[in-house]
Amino acid sequence: MLLVHPDGSSFRFDPGALCLDLLPTGGPGPLAYFEVLHGPADLVDWAGRSRLPGGLDLVVSPAEVVAARRLRDALWRL
């Protein structure tokens, strides 16, 4: 996955597991600076760049974005 820092620099990230692909999308506290999951289109964009298979034609609700952010934040607390 290609990540783009808020300062414009970019780098590749491969955590080896789909759930860990969520980590660089932001997080609680100081990690909120890196938040990229603001709405449904952002989660669809993330899914397209993740290790999920292509061509899924996903439709995401605002509630599912909240759920994805909660899952990600829980992963940060592990």
Tab-separated table of C-alpha atoms in Angstrom:
chain	number	residue	atom	x	y	z
A	1	MET	CA	0.000	0.000	0.000
A	2	LEU	CA	1.332	3.454	-0.894
A	3	LEU	CA	0.947	5.918	1.981
A	4	VAL	CA	1.098	9.683	1.636
A	5	HIS	CA	2.148	11.727	4.676
A	6	PRO	CA	0.354	15.050	5.291
A	7	ASP	CA	3.614	16.781	4.255
A	8	GLY	CA	3.338	15.141	0.803
A	9	SER	CA	6.079	12.526	1.156
A	10	SER	CA	5.104	8.957	0.278
A	11	PHE	CA	6.299	5.456	1.100
A	12	ARG	CA	5.190	1.830	0.790
A	13	PHE	CA	3.696	-0.024	3.765
A	14	ASP	CA	3.030	-3.773	3.914
A	15	PRO	CA	2.099	-5.004	7.400
A	16	GLY	CA	1.384	-8.548	6.202
A	17	ALA	CA	-2.240	-8.662	7.415
A	18	LEU	CA	-5.409	-6.933	6.218
A	19	CYS	CA	-6.445	-5.739	9.682
A	20	LEU	CA	-3.063	-4.054	10.124
A	21	ASP	CA	-3.544	-2.175	6.842
A	22	LEU	CA	-5.972	0.002	8.824
A	23	LEU	CA	-3.302	1.294	11.214
A	24	PRO	CA	-1.801	4.022	9.025
A	25	THR	CA	-5.249	5.550	8.386
A	26	GLY	CA	-5.093	7.491	11.668
A	27	GLY	CA	-5.951	6.669	15.227
A	28	PRO	CA	-6.699	8.032	18.673
A	29	GLY	CA	-4.923	10.948	20.326
A	30	PRO	CA	-1.885	12.258	18.455
A	31	LEU	CA	-2.511	9.768	15.636
A	32	ALA	CA	-5.629	11.768	14.706
A	33	TYR	CA	-3.240	14.043	12.775
A	34	PHE	CA	-2.975	11.242	10.197
A	35	GLU	CA	-6.749	10.587	9.941
A	36	VAL	CA	-7.846	9.765	6.390
A	37	LEU	CA	-11.152	7.946	7.026
A	38	HIS	CA	-13.453	10.968	7.086
A	39	GLY	CA	-16.348	9.491	5.123
A	40	PRO	CA	-17.599	6.522	3.108
A	41	ALA	CA	-15.604	7.428	-0.018
A	42	ASP	CA	-12.398	7.393	2.045
A	43	LEU	CA	-13.067	3.859	3.303
A	44	VAL	CA	-13.865	2.683	-0.239
A	45	ASP	CA	-10.603	4.286	-1.422
A	46	TRP	CA	-8.680	2.561	1.389
A	47	ALA	CA	-10.258	-0.802	0.483
A	48	GLY	CA	-9.191	-0.349	-3.131
A	49	ARG	CA	-5.581	0.209	-2.072
A	50	SER	CA	-5.575	-2.566	0.549
A	51	ARG	CA	-4.944	-6.268	0.016
A	52	LEU	CA	-8.665	-6.921	-0.547
A	53	PRO	CA	-9.412	-8.391	-3.981
A	54	GLY	CA	-10.202	-5.825	-6.670
A	55	GLY	CA	-13.579	-5.302	-8.312
A	56	LEU	CA	-15.657	-5.523	-5.135
A	57	ASP	CA	-17.843	-2.491	-6.032
A	58	LEU	CA	-18.203	-1.598	-2.350
A	59	VAL	CA	-20.916	0.624	-0.926
A	60	VAL	CA	-20.060	1.972	2.535
A	61	SER	CA	-22.345	3.760	4.993
A	62	PRO	CA	-21.281	6.443	7.482
A	63	ALA	CA	-21.929	3.924	10.289
A	64	GLU	CA	-19.474	1.494	8.678
A	65	VAL	CA	-16.810	4.213	8.597
A	66	VAL	CA	-17.355	4.708	12.332
A	67	ALA	CA	-17.058	0.933	12.859
A	68	ALA	CA	-13.826	0.771	10.827
A	69	ARG	CA	-12.342	3.631	12.847
A	70	ARG	CA	-13.349	1.908	16.108
A	71	LEU	CA	-11.703	-1.332	14.964
A	72	ARG	CA	-8.555	0.543	13.956
A	73	ASP	CA	-8.428	2.414	17.268
A	74	ALA	CA	-8.838	-0.879	19.155
A	75	LEU	CA	-5.895	-2.321	17.201
A	76	TRP	CA	-3.764	0.641	18.281
A	77	ARG	CA	-4.605	-0.157	21.925
A	78	LEU	CA	-3.292	-3.740	21.670
